[in-house]
Coordinates of C-alpha atoms and ligand atoms in Angstrom, one line a residue:
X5 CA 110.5 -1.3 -60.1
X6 CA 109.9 -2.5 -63.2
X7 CA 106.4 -3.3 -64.8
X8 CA 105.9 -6.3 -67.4
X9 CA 102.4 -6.5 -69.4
X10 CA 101.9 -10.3 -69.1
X11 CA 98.9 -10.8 -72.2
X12 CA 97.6 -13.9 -71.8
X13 CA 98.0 -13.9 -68.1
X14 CA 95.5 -15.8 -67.3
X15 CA 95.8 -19.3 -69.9
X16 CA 98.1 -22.2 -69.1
X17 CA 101.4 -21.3 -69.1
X18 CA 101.0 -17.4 -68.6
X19 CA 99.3 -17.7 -65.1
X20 CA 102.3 -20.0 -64.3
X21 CA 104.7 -17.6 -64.9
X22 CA 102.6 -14.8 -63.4
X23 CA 103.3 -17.1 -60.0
X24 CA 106.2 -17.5 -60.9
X25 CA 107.4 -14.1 -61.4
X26 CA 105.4 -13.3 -57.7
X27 CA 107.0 -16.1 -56.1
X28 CA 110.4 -15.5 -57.3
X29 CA 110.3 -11.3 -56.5
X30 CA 107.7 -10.9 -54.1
X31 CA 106.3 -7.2 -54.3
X32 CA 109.4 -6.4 -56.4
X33 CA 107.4 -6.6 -59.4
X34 CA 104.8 -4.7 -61.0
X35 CA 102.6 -7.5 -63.0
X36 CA 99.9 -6.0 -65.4
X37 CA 97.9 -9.1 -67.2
X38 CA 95.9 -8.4 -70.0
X39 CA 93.4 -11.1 -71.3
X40 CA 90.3 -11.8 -72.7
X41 CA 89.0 -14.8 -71.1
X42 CA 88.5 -16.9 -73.7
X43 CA 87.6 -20.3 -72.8
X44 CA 91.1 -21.3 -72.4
X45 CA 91.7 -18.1 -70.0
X46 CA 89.9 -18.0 -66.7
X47 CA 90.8 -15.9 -63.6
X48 CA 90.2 -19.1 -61.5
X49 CA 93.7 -19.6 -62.2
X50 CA 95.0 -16.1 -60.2
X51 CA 92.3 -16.2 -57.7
X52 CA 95.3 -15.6 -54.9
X53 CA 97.3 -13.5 -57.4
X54 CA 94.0 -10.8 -58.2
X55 CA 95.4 -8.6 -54.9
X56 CA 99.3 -8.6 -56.3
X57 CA 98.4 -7.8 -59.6
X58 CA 96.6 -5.4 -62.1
X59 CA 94.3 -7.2 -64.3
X60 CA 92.4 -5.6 -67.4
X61 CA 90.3 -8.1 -69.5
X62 CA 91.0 -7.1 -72.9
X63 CA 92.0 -8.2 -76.9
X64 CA 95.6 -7.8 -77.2
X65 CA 93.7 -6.9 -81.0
X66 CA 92.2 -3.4 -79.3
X67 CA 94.6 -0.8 -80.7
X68 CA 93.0 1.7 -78.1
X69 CA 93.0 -0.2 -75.0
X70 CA 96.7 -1.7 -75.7
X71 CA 97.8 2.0 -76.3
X72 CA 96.2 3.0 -73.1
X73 CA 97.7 0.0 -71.2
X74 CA 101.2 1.1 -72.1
X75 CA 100.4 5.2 -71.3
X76 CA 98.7 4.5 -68.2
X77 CA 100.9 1.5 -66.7
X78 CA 104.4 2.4 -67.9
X79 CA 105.2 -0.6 -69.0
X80 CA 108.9 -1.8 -69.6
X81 CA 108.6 -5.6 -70.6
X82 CA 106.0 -7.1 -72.4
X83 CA 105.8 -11.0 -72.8
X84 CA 103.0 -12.0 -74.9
X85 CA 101.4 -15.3 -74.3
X86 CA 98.0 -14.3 -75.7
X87 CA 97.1 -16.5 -78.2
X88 CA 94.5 -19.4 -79.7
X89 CA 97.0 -22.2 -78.7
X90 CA 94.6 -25.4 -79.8
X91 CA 96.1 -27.3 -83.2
X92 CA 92.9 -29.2 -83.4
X93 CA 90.8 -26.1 -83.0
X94 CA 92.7 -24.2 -85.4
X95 CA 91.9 -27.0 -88.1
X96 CA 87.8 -26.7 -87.5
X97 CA 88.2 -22.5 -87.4
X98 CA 91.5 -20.9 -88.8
X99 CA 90.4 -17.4 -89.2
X100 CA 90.2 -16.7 -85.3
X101 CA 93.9 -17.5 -85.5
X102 CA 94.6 -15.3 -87.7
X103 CA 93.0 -12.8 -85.8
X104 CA 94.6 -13.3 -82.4
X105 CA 98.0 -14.6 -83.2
X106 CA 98.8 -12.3 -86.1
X107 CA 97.1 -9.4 -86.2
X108 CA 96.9 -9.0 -82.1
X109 CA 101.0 -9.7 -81.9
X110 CA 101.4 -7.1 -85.0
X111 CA 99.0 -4.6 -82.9
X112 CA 100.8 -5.2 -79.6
X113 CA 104.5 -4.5 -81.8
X114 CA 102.9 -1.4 -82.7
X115 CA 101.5 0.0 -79.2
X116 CA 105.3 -1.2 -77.8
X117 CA 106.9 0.6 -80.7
X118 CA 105.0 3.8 -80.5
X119 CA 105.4 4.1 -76.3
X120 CA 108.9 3.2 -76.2
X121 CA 109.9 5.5 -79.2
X122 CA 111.1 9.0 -77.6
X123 CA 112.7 11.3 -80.2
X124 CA 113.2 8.5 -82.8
X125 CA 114.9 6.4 -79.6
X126 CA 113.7 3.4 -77.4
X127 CA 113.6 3.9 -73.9
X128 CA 116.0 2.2 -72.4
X129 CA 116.1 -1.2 -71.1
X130 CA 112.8 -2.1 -72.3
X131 CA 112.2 -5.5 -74.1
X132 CA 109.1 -7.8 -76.3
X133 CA 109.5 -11.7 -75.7
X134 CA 107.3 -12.6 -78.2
X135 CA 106.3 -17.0 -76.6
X136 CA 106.3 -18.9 -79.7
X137 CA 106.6 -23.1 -80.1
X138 CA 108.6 -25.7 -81.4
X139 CA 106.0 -26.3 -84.0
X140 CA 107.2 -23.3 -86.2
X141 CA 109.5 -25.7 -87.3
X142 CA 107.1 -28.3 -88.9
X143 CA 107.6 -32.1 -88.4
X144 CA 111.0 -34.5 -88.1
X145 CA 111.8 -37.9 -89.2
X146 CA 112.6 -40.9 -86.7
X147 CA 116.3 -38.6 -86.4
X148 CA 117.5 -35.2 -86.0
X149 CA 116.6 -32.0 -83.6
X150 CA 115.3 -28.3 -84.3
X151 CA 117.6 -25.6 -84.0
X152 CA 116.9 -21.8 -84.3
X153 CA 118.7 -22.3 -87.6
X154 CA 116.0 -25.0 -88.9
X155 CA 114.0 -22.9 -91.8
X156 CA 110.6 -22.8 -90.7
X157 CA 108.0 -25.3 -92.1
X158 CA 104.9 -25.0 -90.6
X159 CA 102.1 -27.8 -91.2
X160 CA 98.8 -26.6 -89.1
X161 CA 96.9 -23.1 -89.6
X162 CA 97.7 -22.7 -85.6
X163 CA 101.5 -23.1 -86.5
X164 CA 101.5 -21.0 -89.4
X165 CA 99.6 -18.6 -87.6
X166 CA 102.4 -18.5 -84.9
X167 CA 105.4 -18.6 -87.8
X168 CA 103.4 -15.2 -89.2
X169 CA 104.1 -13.8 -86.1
X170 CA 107.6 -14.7 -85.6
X171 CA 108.2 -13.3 -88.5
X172 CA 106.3 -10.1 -88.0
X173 CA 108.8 -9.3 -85.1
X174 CA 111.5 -10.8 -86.8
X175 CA 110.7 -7.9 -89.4
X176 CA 110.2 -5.2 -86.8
X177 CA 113.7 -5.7 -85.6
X178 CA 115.1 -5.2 -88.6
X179 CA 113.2 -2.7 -90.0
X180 CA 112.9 -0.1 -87.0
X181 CA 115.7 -1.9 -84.3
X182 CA 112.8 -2.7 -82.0
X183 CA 114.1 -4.6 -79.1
X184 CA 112.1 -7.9 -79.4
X185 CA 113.3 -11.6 -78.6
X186 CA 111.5 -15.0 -79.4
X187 CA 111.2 -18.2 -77.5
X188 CA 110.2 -21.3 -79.2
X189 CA 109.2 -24.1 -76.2
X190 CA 108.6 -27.9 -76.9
X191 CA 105.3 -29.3 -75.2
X192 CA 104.5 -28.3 -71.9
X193 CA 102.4 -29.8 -69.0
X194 CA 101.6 -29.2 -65.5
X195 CA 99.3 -27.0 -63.4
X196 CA 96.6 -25.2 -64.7
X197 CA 96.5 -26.6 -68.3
X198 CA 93.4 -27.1 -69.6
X199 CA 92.1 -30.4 -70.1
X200 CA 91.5 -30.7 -74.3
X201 CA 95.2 -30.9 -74.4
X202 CA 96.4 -34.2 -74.2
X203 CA 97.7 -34.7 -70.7
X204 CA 94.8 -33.1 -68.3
X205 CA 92.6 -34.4 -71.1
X206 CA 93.6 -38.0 -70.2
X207 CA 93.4 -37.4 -66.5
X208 CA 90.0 -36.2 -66.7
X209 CA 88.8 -38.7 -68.5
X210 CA 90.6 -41.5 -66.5
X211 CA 88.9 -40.0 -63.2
X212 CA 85.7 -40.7 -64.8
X213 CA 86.5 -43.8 -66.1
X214 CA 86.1 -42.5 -70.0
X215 CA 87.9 -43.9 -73.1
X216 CA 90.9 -42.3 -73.7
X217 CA 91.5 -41.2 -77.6
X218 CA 94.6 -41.4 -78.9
X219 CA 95.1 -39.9 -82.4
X220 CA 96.0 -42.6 -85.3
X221 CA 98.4 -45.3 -83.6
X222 CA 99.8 -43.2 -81.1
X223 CA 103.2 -43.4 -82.1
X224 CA 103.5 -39.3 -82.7
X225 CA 106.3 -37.9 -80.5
X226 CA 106.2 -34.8 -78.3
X227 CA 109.2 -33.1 -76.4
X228 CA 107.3 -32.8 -72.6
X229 CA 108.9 -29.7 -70.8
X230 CA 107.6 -29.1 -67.3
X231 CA 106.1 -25.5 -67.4
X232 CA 107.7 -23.9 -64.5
X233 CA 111.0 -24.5 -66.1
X234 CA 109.3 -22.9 -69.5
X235 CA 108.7 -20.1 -67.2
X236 CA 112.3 -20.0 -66.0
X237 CA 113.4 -19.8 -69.5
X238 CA 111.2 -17.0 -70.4
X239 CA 112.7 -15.0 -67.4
X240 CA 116.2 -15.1 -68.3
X241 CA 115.6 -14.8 -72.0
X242 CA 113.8 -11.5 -71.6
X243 CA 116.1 -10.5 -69.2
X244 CA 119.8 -11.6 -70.3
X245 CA 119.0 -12.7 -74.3
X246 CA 120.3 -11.0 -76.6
X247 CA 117.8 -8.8 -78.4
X248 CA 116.8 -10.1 -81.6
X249 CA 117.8 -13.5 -81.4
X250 CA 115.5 -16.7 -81.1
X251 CA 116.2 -19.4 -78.2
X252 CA 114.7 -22.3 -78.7
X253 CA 113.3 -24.3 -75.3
X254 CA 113.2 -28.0 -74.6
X255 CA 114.2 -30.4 -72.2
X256 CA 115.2 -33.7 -74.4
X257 CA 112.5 -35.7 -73.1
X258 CA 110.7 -37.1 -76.0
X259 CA 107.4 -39.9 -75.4
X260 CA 104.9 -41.5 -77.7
X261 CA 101.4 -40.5 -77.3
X262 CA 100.4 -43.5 -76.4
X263 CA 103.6 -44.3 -73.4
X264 CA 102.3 -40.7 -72.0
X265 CA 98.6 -42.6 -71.8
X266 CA 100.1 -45.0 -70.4
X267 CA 102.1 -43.2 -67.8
X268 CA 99.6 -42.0 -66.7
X269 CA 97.5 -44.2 -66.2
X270 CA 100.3 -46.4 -63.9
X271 CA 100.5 -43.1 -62.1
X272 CA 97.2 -42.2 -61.2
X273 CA 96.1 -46.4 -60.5
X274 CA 99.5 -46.2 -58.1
X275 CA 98.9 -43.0 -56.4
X276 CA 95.0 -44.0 -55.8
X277 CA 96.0 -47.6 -54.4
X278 CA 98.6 -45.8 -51.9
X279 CA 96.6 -42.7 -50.6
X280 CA 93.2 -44.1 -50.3
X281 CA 92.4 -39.8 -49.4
X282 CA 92.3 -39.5 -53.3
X283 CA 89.3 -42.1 -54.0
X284 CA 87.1 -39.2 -53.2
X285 CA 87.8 -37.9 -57.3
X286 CA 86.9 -41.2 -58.6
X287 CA 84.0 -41.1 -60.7
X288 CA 84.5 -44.8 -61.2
X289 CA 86.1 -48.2 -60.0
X290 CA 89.3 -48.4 -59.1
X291 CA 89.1 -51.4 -60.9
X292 CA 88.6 -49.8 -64.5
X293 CA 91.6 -47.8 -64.2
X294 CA 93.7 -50.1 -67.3
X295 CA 95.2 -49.5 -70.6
X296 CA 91.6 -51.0 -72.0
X297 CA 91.0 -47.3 -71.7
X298 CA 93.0 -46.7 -74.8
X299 CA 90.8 -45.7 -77.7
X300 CA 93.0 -45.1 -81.2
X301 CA 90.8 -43.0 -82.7
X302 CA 90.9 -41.0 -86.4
X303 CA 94.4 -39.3 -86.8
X304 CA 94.5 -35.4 -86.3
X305 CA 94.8 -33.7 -90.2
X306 CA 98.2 -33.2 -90.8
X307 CA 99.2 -34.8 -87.7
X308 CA 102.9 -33.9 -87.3
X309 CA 104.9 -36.7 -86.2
X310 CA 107.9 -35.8 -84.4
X311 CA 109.2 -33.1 -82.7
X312 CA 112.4 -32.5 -80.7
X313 CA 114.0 -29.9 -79.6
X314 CA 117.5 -28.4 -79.6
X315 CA 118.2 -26.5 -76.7
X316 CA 122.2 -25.9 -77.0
X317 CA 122.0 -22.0 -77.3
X318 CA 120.1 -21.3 -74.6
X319 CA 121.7 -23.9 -72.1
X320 CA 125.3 -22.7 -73.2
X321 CA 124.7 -18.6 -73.6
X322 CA 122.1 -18.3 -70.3
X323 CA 123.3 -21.4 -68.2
X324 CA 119.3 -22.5 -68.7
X325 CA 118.6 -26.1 -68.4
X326 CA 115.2 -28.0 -67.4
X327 CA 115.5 -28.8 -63.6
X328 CA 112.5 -30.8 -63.5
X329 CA 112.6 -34.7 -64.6
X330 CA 109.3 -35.7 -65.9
X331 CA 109.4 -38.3 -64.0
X332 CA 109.2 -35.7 -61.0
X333 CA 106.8 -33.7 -63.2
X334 CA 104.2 -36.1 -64.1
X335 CA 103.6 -37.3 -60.7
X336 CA 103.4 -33.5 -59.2
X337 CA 101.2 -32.6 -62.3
X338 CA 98.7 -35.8 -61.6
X339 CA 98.5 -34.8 -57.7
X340 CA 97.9 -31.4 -58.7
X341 CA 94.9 -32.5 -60.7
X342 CA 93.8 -34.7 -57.8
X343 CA 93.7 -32.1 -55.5
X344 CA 92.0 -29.4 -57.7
X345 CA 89.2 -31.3 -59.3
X346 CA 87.1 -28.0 -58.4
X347 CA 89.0 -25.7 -60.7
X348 CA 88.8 -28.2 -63.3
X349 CA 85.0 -28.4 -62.6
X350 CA 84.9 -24.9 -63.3
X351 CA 86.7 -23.8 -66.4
X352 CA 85.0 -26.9 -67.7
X353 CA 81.9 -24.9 -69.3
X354 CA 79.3 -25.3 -71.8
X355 CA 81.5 -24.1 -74.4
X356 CA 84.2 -27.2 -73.3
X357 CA 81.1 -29.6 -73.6
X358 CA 80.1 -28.4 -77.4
X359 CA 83.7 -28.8 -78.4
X360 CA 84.2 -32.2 -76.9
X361 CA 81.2 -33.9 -77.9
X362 CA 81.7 -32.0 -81.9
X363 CA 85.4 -33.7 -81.9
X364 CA 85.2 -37.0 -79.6
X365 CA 81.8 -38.6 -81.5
X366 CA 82.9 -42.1 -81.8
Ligands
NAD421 P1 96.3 -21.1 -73.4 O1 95.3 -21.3 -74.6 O2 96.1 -21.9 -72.2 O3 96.1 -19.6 -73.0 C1 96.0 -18.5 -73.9 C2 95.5 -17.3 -73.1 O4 95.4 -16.2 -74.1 C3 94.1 -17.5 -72.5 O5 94.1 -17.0 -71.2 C4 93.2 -16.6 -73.4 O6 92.1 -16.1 -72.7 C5 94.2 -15.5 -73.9 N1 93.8 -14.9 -75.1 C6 93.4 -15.6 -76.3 N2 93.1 -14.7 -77.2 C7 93.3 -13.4 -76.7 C8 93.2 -12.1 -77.2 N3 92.8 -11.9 -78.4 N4 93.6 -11.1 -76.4 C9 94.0 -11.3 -75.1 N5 94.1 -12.5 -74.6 C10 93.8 -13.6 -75.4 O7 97.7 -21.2 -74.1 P2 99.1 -21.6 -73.4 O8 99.2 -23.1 -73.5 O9 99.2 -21.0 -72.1 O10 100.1 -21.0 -74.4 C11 100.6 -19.7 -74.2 C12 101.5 -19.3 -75.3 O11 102.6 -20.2 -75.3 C13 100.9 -19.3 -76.7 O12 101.3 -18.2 -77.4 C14 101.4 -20.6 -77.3 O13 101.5 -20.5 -78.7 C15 102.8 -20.8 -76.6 N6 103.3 -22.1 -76.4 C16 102.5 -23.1 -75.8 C17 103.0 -24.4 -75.6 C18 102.2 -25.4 -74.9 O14 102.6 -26.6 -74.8 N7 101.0 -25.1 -74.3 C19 104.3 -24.7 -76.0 C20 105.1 -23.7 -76.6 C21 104.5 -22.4 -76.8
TYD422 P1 98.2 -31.5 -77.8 O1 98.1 -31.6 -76.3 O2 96.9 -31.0 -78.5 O3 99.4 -30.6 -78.2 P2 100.1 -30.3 -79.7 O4 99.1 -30.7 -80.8 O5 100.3 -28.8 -79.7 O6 101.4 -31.1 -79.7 O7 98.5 -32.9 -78.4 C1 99.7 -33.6 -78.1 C2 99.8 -34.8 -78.9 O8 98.7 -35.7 -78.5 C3 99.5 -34.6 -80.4 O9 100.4 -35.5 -81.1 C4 98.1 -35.0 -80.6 C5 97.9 -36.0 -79.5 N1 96.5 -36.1 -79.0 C6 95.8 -37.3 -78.9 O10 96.3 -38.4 -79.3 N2 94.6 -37.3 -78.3 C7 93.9 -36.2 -77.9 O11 92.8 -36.3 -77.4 C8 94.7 -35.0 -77.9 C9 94.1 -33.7 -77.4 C10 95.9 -35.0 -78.5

């Protein structure tokens, strides 16, 4: 059986894949997570996996614990999601960026490099997917797509941060053949996700009848990828990629800020006047569910403007393509939120609280 280390395991899109890598191979997987529990990582989110899984709350930074990790668990893949992953938080602190998402990825290289290496040889059939993002890439005009080939450009300290990294295992394939692969995903929403990102941020706040801020006029454009198919991608890039090549990861489904805030607010007025069950998460009147809502508040620094992915490698060399429609997705993410106001409730902490009043003080 083969073991992955999963860092990050227990954030957004890491805990997804966790269930779905359980879901998908049932006890024919050995999952060890790895995470620090920041405030973005709460083990909440695999309650129901804790039994199936081995989970060590560490910094992927921790030379000695990583090192121990890899000696004591045997551990063929790793796929590291660990990482700060908040552009607005990366403009107010910077440094803990550097921290995690360069120095920890270079650390984790290392510890992979050193277990793997038997008499100057990798194992065999082990493999790094190193998650990175679209935003690598920097910002597009009104036209035009990013491709693995587009030179990187990155235009927030939490993208450069993730570009340094890319590069780092870009340069430990070179240098000393170690068998890494890269994924760069557009947006992503559904389960899970915590709400200072823009979609469960806008749920949230539409449940308790809050303004909604949207950055500058709301005419920024993200590429929205439902995360189980980010997941999917992950799977059968670390699995049937070829080893030091990037794949880029998007679904072609491109909205303005402000026709997401809107979407979402048809969605949730909709599914609350058709399944009066769901009133019961209202902290206000039906009534004040409208686009009056809508706040435009100060622009984001540096706010990029577009971006779009090109996903023509990965869909023509691994026969991936996104299988759910965000139509689908947006409806199945807003009744997930619905039904799990508790696990909102709780990874909603003090620390969420400082950091919401410090950036939303209008
Ligand atoms: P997240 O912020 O929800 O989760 C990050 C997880 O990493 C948390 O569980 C946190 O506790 C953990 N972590 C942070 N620092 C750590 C450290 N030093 N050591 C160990 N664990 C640490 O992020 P996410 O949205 O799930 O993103 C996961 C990865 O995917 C990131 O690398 C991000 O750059 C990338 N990505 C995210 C998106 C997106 O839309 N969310 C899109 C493309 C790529
Ligand atoms: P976000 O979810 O932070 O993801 P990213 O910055 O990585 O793309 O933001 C998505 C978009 O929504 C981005 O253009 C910034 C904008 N945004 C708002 O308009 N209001 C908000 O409160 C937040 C969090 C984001």
């Amino acid at each position: 059986m083969k073991t992955y280390l999963v860092t990050g395991g227990a954030g957004f899109i890491g805990a997804n894949f966790v269930k779905y890598m359980l879901s998908k191979n049932g006890s024919g997987v050995s999952l060890v997570v790895l995470d620090k529990l920041t405030y973005a990582g709460n083990l909440k989110t695999l309650e129901t996996e804790l039994t199936d899984i081995k989970f060590i709350r560490g910094d992927i930074c921790d030379a000695k614990l990583v090192s121990e990790v890899f000696t004591n668990y045997g551990i063929d893949f790793v796929v590291n999601f660990a990482a700060e992953s908040h552009v607005d938080r990366s403009i107010e602190n910077p440094q803990l960026f550097l921290q995690t998402n360069i120095l920890g990825t270079q650390n984790l290289l290392d510890c992979a490099m050193k277990s793997w290496m038997i008499d100057q040889m990798y194992k065999k059939d082990v493999r790094f997917l190193q998650v990175s993002t679209d935003e690598v890439y920097g910002s597009l005009g009104d036209v035009g797509y990013f491709s693995e080939k587009t030179p990187l450009n990155p235009r927030s300290p939490y993208a450069a941060s993730k570009s340094s990294a890319d590069l780092f295992v870009q340069a430990y394939v070179e240098t000393y053949q170690f068998p890494a692969l890269i994924t760069r995903c557009s947006n992503n929403y559904g389960p899970y996700h915590f709400p200072e990102k823009l979609i469960p941020l806008i749920i949230k706040n539409i449940l308790e009848g809050k303004q909604l801020p949207v950055y500058g006029d709301g005419t920024n454009v993200r590429d929205w990828l439902y995360v189980e198919d980010h997941c999917k991608a992950i799977d059968v890039v670390l699995h049937n990629g070829r080893v030091g090549e990037v794949y880029n990861v998007g679904g072609h489904n491109e909205r303005k800020n402000v026709e997401i805030v809107k979407i979402t607010i048809d969605h949730i007025k909709n599914l609350m006047e058709n399944n009066p069950e769901y009133h019961r998460v209202l902290k206000t009147e039906l009534s004040n569910i409208n686009y009056d809502l809508i706040k435009f508040v100060k622009d984001r620094k540096g706010h990029d403007k577009r971006y779009a992915v090109d996903p023509t490698k990965i869909t023509t060399e691994l026969s991936w393509y996104p299988e759910t429609k965000f139509e689908d997705g947006i409806v199945k993410t807003i009744k997930w939120y619905l039904e799990n106001q508790k696990w909102v409730e709780d990874v909603v902490s003090r620390d969420y609280q400082d950091y919401y009043n410090k950036m939303y003080l209008w």
